[in-house]
XYZ file of C-alpha atoms in Angstrom:
736
model
C -73.616 22.743 18.035
C -70.308 23.442 16.133
C -67.193 23.487 18.649
C -64.686 26.494 17.674
C -61.639 26.153 17.654
C -59.318 29.545 17.835
C -55.672 29.829 16.731
C -52.729 28.799 18.949
C -50.104 31.528 19.340
C -47.785 29.975 17.009
C -50.290 30.158 14.149
C -51.371 33.838 14.819
C -47.298 35.067 14.902
C -46.861 33.136 11.334
C -50.215 34.685 10.433
C -49.269 38.091 11.406
C -45.615 37.775 9.436
C -47.615 36.764 6.423
C -49.683 39.985 6.448
C -46.593 42.333 7.604
C -44.545 41.033 4.781
C -47.370 41.919 2.440
C -47.629 45.379 3.790
C -43.806 45.865 3.194
C -44.334 44.349 -0.606
C -46.371 47.743 -0.955
C -44.636 50.462 0.435
C -41.319 52.549 0.110
C -40.202 55.532 1.988
C -37.605 56.247 -0.350
C -38.260 59.213 -3.083
C -37.034 58.604 -6.243
C -34.562 61.397 -7.723
C -34.209 60.096 -11.212
C -35.664 62.134 -14.175
C -38.903 60.822 -15.180
C -39.845 58.095 -17.903
C -40.610 58.949 -21.418
C -43.657 56.783 -21.372
C -44.818 55.772 -24.866
C -47.342 52.664 -24.050
C -50.245 54.760 -24.905
C -49.534 56.281 -28.032
C -49.280 53.160 -29.732
C -51.054 52.276 -33.108
C -51.047 49.116 -34.942
C -51.483 47.153 -38.248
C -52.447 43.894 -38.726
C -50.209 42.123 -41.215
C -49.844 38.777 -42.983
C -46.814 36.662 -41.890
C -44.594 38.071 -44.738
C -45.241 41.484 -43.952
C -41.621 43.502 -43.861
C -40.586 46.549 -42.229
C -40.903 48.332 -45.689
C -44.315 47.213 -46.142
C -45.405 48.715 -42.313
C -43.469 51.889 -43.075
C -45.417 52.215 -46.562
C -48.927 51.559 -44.482
C -48.152 54.177 -42.212
C -51.465 55.624 -43.062
C -53.291 52.346 -41.957
C -51.907 51.832 -38.492
C -55.166 52.507 -36.173
C -54.611 53.841 -32.498
C -54.801 51.234 -29.701
C -57.004 52.873 -27.253
C -57.604 49.434 -25.272
C -54.782 49.832 -22.602
C -55.640 46.561 -20.618
C -53.073 43.770 -20.028
C -54.784 41.851 -22.903
C -55.391 44.630 -25.507
C -54.368 42.648 -28.533
C -56.361 40.000 -28.079
C -59.226 41.972 -27.354
C -58.894 43.995 -30.859
C -57.444 40.576 -32.720
C -59.042 37.700 -30.698
C -57.208 34.782 -29.819
C -56.367 33.100 -33.004
C -53.091 33.379 -34.290
C -52.055 36.722 -36.168
C -49.274 39.093 -37.288
C -49.642 42.724 -36.142
C -47.089 45.726 -36.498
C -47.010 48.128 -33.450
C -46.087 51.583 -33.879
C -44.893 54.475 -31.571
C -42.815 57.726 -32.349
C -40.893 59.963 -29.897
C -38.553 62.876 -29.358
C -35.731 62.963 -27.231
C -36.410 65.066 -24.304
C -33.342 67.546 -23.924
C -32.220 65.781 -20.312
C -31.942 62.572 -22.454
C -30.108 64.015 -25.471
C -26.586 62.442 -26.459
C -27.180 59.034 -24.314
C -28.040 55.439 -25.164
C -31.786 54.986 -24.399
C -33.376 51.537 -23.408
C -37.196 50.870 -24.263
C -38.759 48.370 -21.429
C -41.672 46.799 -22.175
C -43.429 45.175 -18.878
C -44.909 42.668 -20.375
C -45.495 41.718 -24.461
C -46.967 38.290 -25.726
C -46.193 36.262 -27.766
C -43.127 37.369 -29.668
C -41.865 40.172 -31.428
C -39.119 42.097 -33.033
C -38.486 46.004 -32.675
C -36.923 48.182 -35.339
C -35.937 51.863 -34.195
C -35.605 54.443 -37.037
C -34.926 51.260 -39.651
C -32.451 49.286 -37.668
C -33.169 45.831 -36.264
C -32.427 46.252 -32.736
C -33.596 42.868 -30.854
C -36.115 39.746 -30.883
C -38.099 38.189 -28.242
C -39.625 34.779 -28.306
C -39.804 32.781 -31.355
C -42.105 33.097 -34.644
C -43.718 30.441 -36.288
C -43.124 27.289 -37.266
C -41.240 27.529 -34.107
C -43.254 29.519 -32.071
C -42.116 30.423 -28.301
C -43.770 32.876 -26.171
C -41.846 35.237 -24.007
C -44.171 34.742 -21.070
C -44.422 36.656 -18.167
C -40.807 38.133 -18.882
C -40.294 42.056 -18.875
C -38.403 43.079 -22.471
C -35.578 45.598 -22.614
C -34.425 47.058 -26.247
C -31.023 49.077 -26.372
C -31.000 52.249 -28.734
C -27.480 52.951 -29.175
C -26.793 56.676 -30.033
C -25.694 56.373 -33.616
C -29.179 55.218 -34.647
C -31.079 57.881 -32.549
C -32.498 61.219 -33.925
C -31.240 63.676 -31.443
C -33.381 66.596 -32.649
C -36.071 64.705 -34.940
C -38.939 62.014 -34.683
C -37.641 58.556 -33.699
C -39.631 55.747 -35.041
C -40.269 52.480 -32.930
C -41.875 49.479 -34.890
C -42.614 46.091 -33.364
C -43.878 43.105 -35.374
C -45.553 40.827 -33.368
C -46.949 37.807 -33.460
C -50.049 37.358 -31.580
C -51.819 34.046 -29.924
C -54.023 33.747 -26.931
C -54.248 36.522 -24.445
C -51.606 38.763 -26.086
C -50.995 42.367 -25.105
C -48.380 44.810 -25.500
C -48.213 46.944 -21.897
C -49.542 50.440 -21.793
C -47.192 51.532 -19.403
C -43.972 50.696 -21.765
C -41.281 53.574 -21.483
C -37.957 54.779 -22.676
C -34.985 56.121 -20.804
C -31.479 56.254 -20.380
C -30.225 52.647 -20.368
C -28.206 53.506 -17.091
C -31.850 53.845 -15.448
C -34.087 51.680 -17.645
C -31.948 48.741 -17.720
C -32.330 48.370 -13.739
C -36.082 49.082 -13.950
C -36.243 46.345 -16.318
C -34.179 43.867 -14.109
C -36.697 44.938 -11.018
C -40.063 44.189 -13.063
C -38.515 40.707 -14.135
C -37.567 39.678 -10.518
C -41.252 40.738 -9.532
C -42.714 38.741 -12.563
C -40.526 35.983 -13.087
C -37.130 35.536 -10.673
C -38.822 35.744 -7.522
C -40.847 32.488 -8.318
C -37.722 30.632 -8.314
C -37.670 31.074 -4.532
C -40.844 29.246 -4.413
C -39.618 26.814 -6.242
C -36.703 25.932 -4.174
C -39.123 25.984 -1.147
C -41.594 23.839 -2.429
C -38.815 21.115 -4.088
C -37.255 20.953 -0.442
C -40.704 20.445 1.254
C -41.665 17.862 -1.330
C -38.430 16.014 -0.897
C -38.734 16.134 2.925
C -42.148 14.839 3.084
C -41.684 12.407 0.701
C -38.933 10.923 2.679
C -40.736 11.176 5.501
C -43.656 9.007 4.074
C -40.963 6.284 2.887
C -40.206 5.559 6.612
C -43.714 6.304 7.883
C -46.556 4.808 5.546
C -49.273 4.990 7.908
C -49.107 9.083 7.470
C -50.740 9.392 4.117
C -51.150 12.525 4.239
C -47.518 13.253 3.814
C -47.124 11.213 0.583
C -50.131 13.665 -0.737
C -48.428 16.446 0.659
C -45.402 15.872 -1.155
C -47.029 15.054 -4.348
C -48.775 18.401 -4.238
C -45.631 20.370 -3.496
C -43.859 18.606 -6.897
C -46.795 19.871 -8.708
C -47.108 22.813 -7.811
C -43.278 23.764 -8.391
C -43.472 22.302 -12.199
C -46.352 24.822 -12.591
C -44.584 27.634 -10.752
C -41.628 27.056 -13.382
C -43.943 28.085 -16.064
C -43.854 31.771 -14.607
C -40.196 31.789 -14.902
C -39.438 29.177 -17.861
C -37.521 32.425 -19.594
C -34.951 32.478 -17.180
C -34.407 28.461 -17.859
C -31.985 27.386 -20.815
C -33.633 24.428 -21.400
C -37.083 26.445 -22.338
C -34.872 29.524 -23.908
C -33.139 27.272 -26.709
C -36.162 26.295 -27.952
C -35.542 22.558 -27.721
C -38.930 21.993 -25.971
C -41.942 23.215 -28.247
C -44.070 25.987 -26.357
C -47.551 23.740 -26.621
C -45.726 20.817 -25.229
C -44.073 22.921 -22.463
C -47.557 24.496 -22.118
C -49.091 21.215 -21.510
C -46.630 19.876 -18.930
C -45.766 23.189 -16.944
C -49.225 25.168 -16.663
C -52.179 22.993 -17.693
C -51.678 19.453 -16.173
C -50.101 20.574 -13.054
C -52.827 23.009 -12.672
C -55.232 20.047 -12.721
C -53.561 17.969 -10.539
C -53.026 20.569 -7.872
C -56.949 20.536 -7.485
C -56.874 17.154 -7.429
C -54.226 16.652 -4.796
C -55.694 19.410 -2.823
C -58.889 17.647 -1.465
C -57.432 14.561 -1.310
C -54.845 15.788 1.171
C -57.399 17.484 2.978
C -59.344 14.463 3.304
C -56.331 12.438 4.312
C -55.630 15.046 6.855
C -59.035 14.750 8.101
C -58.171 10.938 8.832
C -61.561 9.975 6.757
C -62.369 8.449 3.639
C -64.088 10.548 0.933
C -67.771 8.936 -0.049
C -67.339 7.323 -3.786
C -69.379 9.636 -5.502
C -66.788 12.616 -4.389
C -63.787 10.264 -4.953
C -65.213 9.383 -8.363
C -66.063 12.938 -9.625
C -62.233 13.955 -8.496
C -61.105 11.136 -10.475
C -62.821 10.982 -13.504
C -62.433 15.062 -13.940
C -58.728 15.176 -13.820
C -58.902 12.236 -16.230
C -60.941 13.796 -18.495
C -58.864 17.190 -18.269
C -55.760 15.421 -18.755
C -56.680 13.526 -21.643
C -58.125 16.445 -23.749
C -54.995 18.563 -23.177
C -52.484 15.757 -24.310
C -54.690 15.541 -27.360
C -54.636 18.891 -28.097
C -53.227 19.224 -31.568
C -52.633 23.210 -31.549
C -52.332 25.970 -28.991
C -55.433 27.403 -30.586
C -57.220 24.037 -29.899
C -56.343 24.354 -25.984
C -57.459 27.983 -26.117
C -60.958 26.657 -27.479
C -61.087 24.452 -24.698
C -60.422 26.472 -21.769
C -63.514 27.660 -21.123
C -64.414 23.556 -20.247
C -61.324 23.380 -18.439
C -62.041 25.900 -16.074
C -66.036 24.588 -15.646
C -64.140 21.214 -14.536
C -61.617 23.315 -12.223
C -65.062 24.581 -10.729
C -66.226 21.059 -9.974
C -63.304 19.998 -8.545
C -63.116 23.204 -6.048
C -67.255 22.371 -5.557
C -66.462 18.592 -5.028
C -63.297 19.746 -2.363
C -66.166 22.075 -0.862
C -68.811 19.611 -0.375
C -66.090 17.044 1.106
C -65.225 19.603 3.576
C -68.900 20.476 4.736
C -68.966 16.517 5.372
C -66.046 16.485 7.449
C -66.729 19.521 9.754
C -70.036 18.333 10.545
C -68.911 15.355 11.948
C -67.408 15.624 15.436
C -64.579 12.888 15.156
C -63.320 15.264 12.119
C -64.141 18.956 13.118
C -61.030 19.640 14.441
C -58.786 18.210 11.633
C -61.274 20.403 9.372
C -60.827 23.610 11.217
C -56.976 23.337 10.964
C -57.382 22.959 7.271
C -59.534 26.341 7.030
C -56.579 27.681 9.142
C -53.768 26.652 6.743
C -55.612 27.797 3.707
C -56.171 31.328 5.421
C -52.961 33.095 3.748
C -53.609 31.449 0.316
C -57.551 33.078 0.542
C -56.450 36.337 1.423
C -53.571 36.605 -1.235
C -56.064 35.161 -3.766
C -59.022 37.782 -2.751
C -55.769 40.534 -3.033
C -55.078 39.285 -6.647
C -58.564 39.696 -7.975
C -59.065 43.134 -6.193
C -55.661 44.181 -8.284
C -56.847 43.217 -11.339
C -60.481 44.212 -11.185
C -58.875 47.814 -9.765
C -56.372 48.224 -12.683
C -56.352 45.750 -15.484
C -53.809 47.497 -17.449
C -50.945 46.299 -15.000
C -49.476 42.683 -15.153
C -49.185 42.292 -11.437
C -47.042 38.992 -9.555
C -49.431 36.383 -8.603
C -49.913 37.002 -4.978
C -51.831 33.798 -4.594
C -48.450 32.423 -4.919
C -46.875 33.645 -2.569
C -49.971 33.138 -0.182
C -49.319 29.295 -0.998
C -46.306 29.303 0.543
C -47.381 30.768 3.627
C -50.037 27.979 3.597
C -47.266 25.592 3.143
C -45.446 26.863 6.290
C -48.899 26.233 8.252
C -49.231 22.888 6.917
C -45.738 21.736 7.788
C -46.108 23.123 11.014
C -49.161 21.317 11.212
C -47.898 17.899 9.784
C -44.579 18.371 12.116
C -46.669 18.288 15.202
C -48.344 15.218 14.148
C -44.691 13.862 13.308
C -43.794 15.085 16.649
C -46.355 13.195 18.441
C -45.429 10.255 16.493
C -41.792 10.704 17.180
C -42.721 10.985 20.823
C -44.684 7.311 20.856
C -41.532 5.632 19.235
C -38.872 6.866 21.471
C -38.488 3.772 22.902
C -36.981 2.473 19.499
C -33.864 4.712 19.805
C -31.183 1.980 20.077
C -32.485 0.686 16.736
C -32.691 3.912 14.948
C -28.617 4.169 16.416
C -28.065 1.047 14.656
C -29.706 2.363 11.726
C -27.554 5.634 11.730
C -24.599 3.549 11.713
C -26.071 1.570 8.896
C -26.597 4.801 7.209
C -22.939 5.999 7.985
C -21.560 2.810 6.257
C -23.644 3.539 3.311
C -22.481 6.703 2.817
C -18.507 5.609 3.017
C -19.258 3.008 0.862
C -20.758 5.859 -1.441
C -17.796 8.190 -1.480
C -15.528 5.502 -2.095
C -17.496 4.328 -4.950
C -17.774 8.159 -6.299
C -13.752 8.713 -5.987
C -13.116 5.934 -7.983
C -15.579 7.501 -10.508
C -14.228 10.596 -10.381
C -10.920 9.174 -11.544
C -12.533 7.279 -14.491
C -14.182 10.434 -15.587
C -11.286 12.203 -15.134
C -9.476 9.961 -17.379
C -12.212 10.416 -20.117
C -11.903 13.947 -20.366
C -8.367 13.725 -20.721
C -9.245 11.544 -23.997
C -11.980 13.720 -25.275
C -9.728 16.648 -24.814
C -7.144 14.840 -26.783
C -10.123 13.846 -29.526
C -10.834 17.678 -29.756
C -7.620 18.671 -30.436
C -7.229 16.001 -32.912
C -10.171 17.328 -34.573
C -8.895 20.787 -34.668
C -5.988 19.754 -36.698
C -7.334 18.010 -38.939
C -10.111 20.760 -39.799
C -7.343 23.208 -39.967
C -5.581 21.039 -42.505
C -8.375 21.026 -44.616
C -8.117 24.927 -45.314
C -6.006 26.660 -48.133
C -3.445 28.941 -46.445
C -4.451 32.437 -45.194
C -2.679 34.812 -47.110
C -2.112 34.361 -50.744
C -1.174 36.448 -54.132
C -2.729 35.391 -57.157
C -2.071 37.289 -60.951
C -3.806 40.607 -60.274
C -5.245 39.287 -56.437
C -3.922 39.922 -52.908
C -6.204 37.730 -50.553
C -5.461 37.530 -46.781
C -7.893 35.429 -44.449
C -8.571 35.797 -40.337
C -9.429 32.503 -38.774
C -10.663 32.609 -35.393
C -12.236 29.691 -34.012
C -14.046 30.605 -30.829
C -13.342 26.644 -29.361
C -10.692 24.254 -30.573
C -13.186 23.575 -33.771
C -14.820 25.555 -35.780
C -18.410 25.961 -38.166
C -16.510 28.797 -40.236
C -14.944 27.162 -43.423
C -13.659 29.153 -46.457
C -11.557 28.029 -49.590
C -10.618 29.600 -52.933
C -10.357 28.122 -56.186
C -7.190 28.836 -58.981
C -5.785 27.568 -62.192
C -2.527 28.529 -63.572
C -2.126 31.134 -60.989
C -5.289 32.748 -61.778
C -8.058 33.148 -58.962
C -11.208 31.663 -60.283
C -13.089 32.168 -56.948
C -13.605 32.534 -53.162
C -16.216 30.849 -50.987
C -17.018 31.110 -47.422
C -19.641 29.446 -45.106
C -21.015 29.607 -41.859
C -22.184 26.270 -40.288
C -24.698 26.987 -37.137
C -24.435 26.015 -33.982
C -20.735 25.344 -32.490
C -18.295 22.675 -31.487
C -17.670 19.155 -33.146
C -20.933 18.862 -34.826
C -20.574 21.916 -36.706
C -16.876 21.154 -37.302
C -17.881 17.624 -39.048
C -20.350 19.679 -41.245
C -17.924 21.967 -42.777
C -15.395 19.049 -43.306
C -18.306 17.084 -44.866
C -19.284 20.232 -46.824
C -16.058 21.290 -48.302
C -15.781 18.780 -50.766
C -19.339 18.882 -52.022
C -18.477 22.504 -52.465
C -15.362 22.440 -54.256
C -16.309 19.839 -57.073
C -19.767 21.886 -57.778
C -17.684 25.036 -57.982
C -15.241 23.247 -60.243
C -17.576 21.732 -62.452
C -19.730 24.952 -62.804
C -16.909 27.493 -63.422
C -15.766 25.244 -66.468
C -19.442 24.618 -67.691
C -20.358 28.254 -67.137
C -23.190 27.878 -64.839
C -24.461 30.441 -63.216
C -23.456 30.712 -59.701
C -27.408 30.479 -58.364
C -27.458 27.582 -59.780
C -24.140 26.030 -58.698
C -25.271 27.017 -55.272
C -28.728 25.538 -55.370
C -26.729 22.460 -56.388
C -24.519 22.641 -53.531
C -27.748 22.992 -51.213
C -29.517 19.638 -52.743
C -26.318 17.719 -52.579
C -25.596 18.608 -48.996
C -29.421 17.884 -47.839
C -28.747 14.545 -49.323
C -25.301 13.838 -47.905
C -25.817 15.489 -44.518
C -29.254 13.347 -43.369
C -30.790 13.702 -40.218
C -28.079 16.274 -39.236
C -29.963 19.544 -38.080
C -27.336 21.831 -38.861
C -27.508 24.062 -41.742
C -25.475 26.758 -43.271
C -25.258 30.137 -44.631
C -22.354 30.960 -47.399
C -21.243 33.120 -49.895
C -20.328 31.685 -53.364
C -17.804 34.049 -55.546
C -16.582 33.539 -59.105
C -14.370 35.897 -61.112
C -13.675 36.327 -64.683
C -11.339 38.477 -66.033
C -12.089 41.090 -69.042
C -10.387 41.371 -72.066
C -8.508 44.667 -71.127
C -6.785 42.741 -68.050
C -7.584 45.839 -65.989
C -11.159 44.783 -64.784
C -12.476 41.911 -63.542
C -15.833 40.605 -63.941
C -17.601 39.243 -60.616
C -20.700 37.348 -59.851
C -21.537 36.203 -56.212
C -24.557 34.753 -54.964
C -25.555 35.039 -51.277
C -27.215 32.117 -49.235
C -28.347 33.823 -46.192
C -25.062 35.131 -45.493
C -24.119 38.816 -43.697
C -23.849 41.063 -46.757
C -20.457 41.156 -48.522
C -18.771 44.506 -48.599
C -17.355 46.035 -51.774
C -14.912 49.034 -51.527
C -14.575 51.243 -54.842
C -11.276 52.671 -54.961
C -12.253 55.874 -57.038
C -15.270 56.875 -55.395
C -13.684 55.838 -51.739
C -16.992 54.294 -51.224
C -18.234 50.756 -49.351
C -21.434 49.474 -50.360
C -23.217 46.018 -49.221
C -23.943 43.748 -51.990
C -27.644 42.831 -51.197
C -28.168 41.563 -54.764
C -28.848 43.226 -58.172
C -30.974 40.020 -59.584
C -34.389 41.632 -58.824
C -35.613 38.241 -57.014
C -36.593 37.849 -53.376
C -34.218 36.197 -51.210
C -34.567 33.488 -48.466
C -33.416 30.556 -46.970
C -30.255 29.028 -46.463
C -28.101 25.887 -47.142
C -29.241 22.378 -45.796
C -32.361 23.313 -44.496
C -34.666 20.250 -45.916
C -38.202 20.892 -46.814
C -37.738 24.434 -47.346
C -37.787 26.767 -50.328
C -34.791 28.900 -51.124
C -33.837 31.776 -53.528
C -30.323 33.154 -53.217
C -29.709 36.648 -53.712
C -27.084 37.359 -56.794
C -24.741 40.113 -57.593
C -23.095 40.798 -60.949
C -20.491 43.567 -60.961
C -16.889 44.942 -62.068
C -14.025 45.186 -59.847
C -11.060 47.538 -60.940
C -7.193 47.920 -59.773
C -7.298 48.426 -55.493
C -11.104 47.705 -55.267
C -11.745 45.263 -52.867
C -14.234 42.512 -51.469
C -14.421 41.731 -48.004
C -16.438 38.683 -46.635
C -17.104 37.656 -42.939
C -18.980 35.629 -40.792
C -21.807 37.224 -38.272
C -19.369 36.525 -35.335
C -17.478 39.722 -35.972
C -20.551 41.918 -36.645
C -22.567 40.779 -33.453
C -19.213 40.866 -31.056
C -20.739 42.875 -27.953
C -19.435 45.055 -24.980
C -20.601 45.181 -21.231
C -23.429 47.440 -22.427
C -25.010 44.867 -25.002
C -23.847 47.166 -28.183
C -22.750 45.328 -31.171
C -19.852 45.945 -33.370
C -21.742 46.275 -36.295
C -20.907 46.794 -39.966
C -20.687 50.485 -40.039
C -17.455 50.409 -37.764
C -15.868 48.207 -40.629
C -16.774 50.500 -43.479
C -14.781 53.148 -41.817
C -11.529 50.866 -41.231
C -11.686 50.042 -44.960
C -12.026 53.616 -46.083
C -9.365 54.772 -43.689
C -6.853 51.756 -44.755
C -7.619 50.943 -48.110
C -4.296 51.627 -49.476
C -2.660 48.748 -46.890
C -2.299 45.530 -47.263
C -5.039 43.377 -46.986
C -3.845 41.570 -43.723
C -2.613 45.068 -42.318
C -6.703 45.877 -42.918
C -7.551 42.534 -41.309
C -5.152 43.366 -38.476
C -6.947 46.702 -37.681
C -10.456 45.174 -37.831
C -9.609 42.344 -34.819
C -7.944 45.170 -33.254
C -11.008 47.297 -32.951
C -13.223 44.372 -32.319
C -10.934 43.706 -29.313
C -10.731 47.208 -27.869
C -14.739 47.756 -28.474
C -15.489 44.024 -26.622
C -13.430 45.199 -24.016
C -10.888 42.136 -24.519
C -13.548 39.838 -23.179
C -13.165 37.320 -26.098
C -15.780 36.653 -28.505
C -19.176 34.675 -28.402
C -18.715 33.167 -31.813
C -16.599 31.728 -34.554
C -15.040 34.713 -36.511
C -13.782 34.616 -40.313
C -12.959 37.623 -42.498
C -11.627 37.500 -46.282
C -10.279 40.511 -47.817
C -9.688 40.037 -51.590
C -8.196 43.069 -53.230
C -7.488 43.664 -56.787
C -3.970 44.699 -57.880
C -2.363 46.033 -61.047
C 0.169 42.662 -60.906
C 3.230 44.425 -59.932
C 4.021 42.191 -56.727
C 3.187 39.096 -58.470
C 6.225 36.795 -59.567
C 4.242 34.070 -61.804
C 4.688 30.440 -60.082
C 5.855 31.497 -57.001
C 2.198 30.968 -54.924
C 1.356 27.701 -56.691
C -1.732 26.466 -55.658
C -1.218 23.295 -54.044
C -4.231 23.567 -51.809
C -6.777 23.171 -54.250
C -8.468 20.076 -55.549
C -7.110 18.897 -58.908
C -9.016 20.295 -62.016
C -10.333 17.031 -63.504
C -13.451 16.293 -61.578
C -14.749 13.103 -60.876
C -17.524 12.298 -63.348
C -19.330 9.899 -60.987
C -19.696 13.125 -58.653
C -20.873 15.390 -61.213
C -23.543 12.887 -62.209
C -24.982 12.459 -58.707
C -24.864 16.545 -58.420
C -27.115 16.193 -61.437
C -29.283 13.883 -60.336
C -29.960 15.787 -57.117
C -31.282 18.711 -59.378
């Protein structure tokens, strides 16, 4: 007859606290006084496209969009499959009267894999990353801010979402639009429930794992302490997958999504199911039969090997059924081991304690399954993880009792323990002394690094020409504001006998010292290529391609790339107009102000070709945008880096291009340096004087009538000499 053991008083209290906490999670007494949300998630239409489909293609194919009638959590997977796909999702809405003249926010509770959002033709934001370096947004909710200037207050608004799907992809049917002051807190609440709350679990398991690993180091006879610590460590790695979007080393793209998935979701899950029966066996104080032990080891080795060898995310999805089968094998294997021990009188008590310890995990697991079967349209938090935390607490209590018994048996060793404490105290003093000496050395190293960075800043500025210049019929002003001491922006202009031949502006990816070194490497290459091409009457697109090839060759394995503008001026015969040839390598579109029409337009290229790529990206095909036009007196060219237009305020709104256009129209009669001062003043006020998150460079070149120009007064001593180095030119030609 099996001897039944009822829970102790302490165990009943802990179980009651767990159940009360679960009930509180699903109850609320406060009445919501906010206006109703505008739910758009059940009015989505989709159109499957290829990777190159643009926003314009999606608008042209509006008739080809199909109603997304599947409202389940994985609806895109259900209609497209698990393989990689590109799909555009469309929604339309009219702003309710109570929402008008307010910035709105769109919240999508879950959307996987990666997406870009457009509203009324304006790009809003992006979550995740598209191939070739795809990165999933995982379980994070998505928030998109729709500023007032892009919304149609009395008409139809169109939202287009470009999505890369792979695996269990879906877009929430509970997506909604709300005034930003309500939408953003709702977004934060969803994020807390779906991602950040797991960080609390991470801390508990980290502490528990360290605690029991430390205990095992001093109490080797308690083997269950070692396995319990390992179980906590692999579980905290598994949990990190659920809040990875809150961790910088995942969001910055340094770790490929496939590798991250293998080592945080897949392999830790296998190890959890490996260590759990191993821990219970050691808790029983028995040795598992050899067949059970062999199956446990062979299964986890097979699972781990197949996962590590998986060449792609698609392959992982294909072997998913096999992995589920092997997981079931591990569960059945553990159940058999439990049945053997519960039948054994010597281990029956420990086996019943194990069942009590797993009760919270069982209850929360049933709750998880029940909720998802009841409502498959909502991405609920994984309550089994919370239940596992309560199981951890119960096992801590059970293991603590064992430790207490061991402590009582060894009470007579207290004197020896006091000596051990003295030794540890002395070790701590020695460590503090060593730490103090290390801190002093770090301070010296930091001071030396600051001096080196200051010197690098001085050297970099010496490479750049004077910011304000007068040329024959040209007035140029430059604003150069590094975000730190050194910058990834650099500019130059080229002249001969006070005649302006060209202007360049480039922006190196990244920040800090590495980006500044690339600027100094690239400046000489660009200068020589431009001057050589100018004398040989080469097309600016051809010159920019030579620059791209030479920089790829010179920078070697350095990952930084750059965007840039190459502009060449050729005066016409009547001296009143100037022919301009401009080529753009992935840089923000420059602006052209026409004095006669008082209009400002973006120069997006008029060569009729497709435009893609940037400079310095090895193995990537490029096609740079070329614009040809004529400038007259009082016309202006405005170049800038993206640090200007992307400057943001506390509401995450960006300064944008339209405000710059308005300033140019309003201040075009002023001198160029005054126009730049006005732009900087407005940007500073817009960003609420919080400083800038990126380097900012602005160049304004204004065509003048030459009345203020004094011949010879502004000699171009900053430029390179006109005679080019034939050897360098031959190297450029060889690269082409």
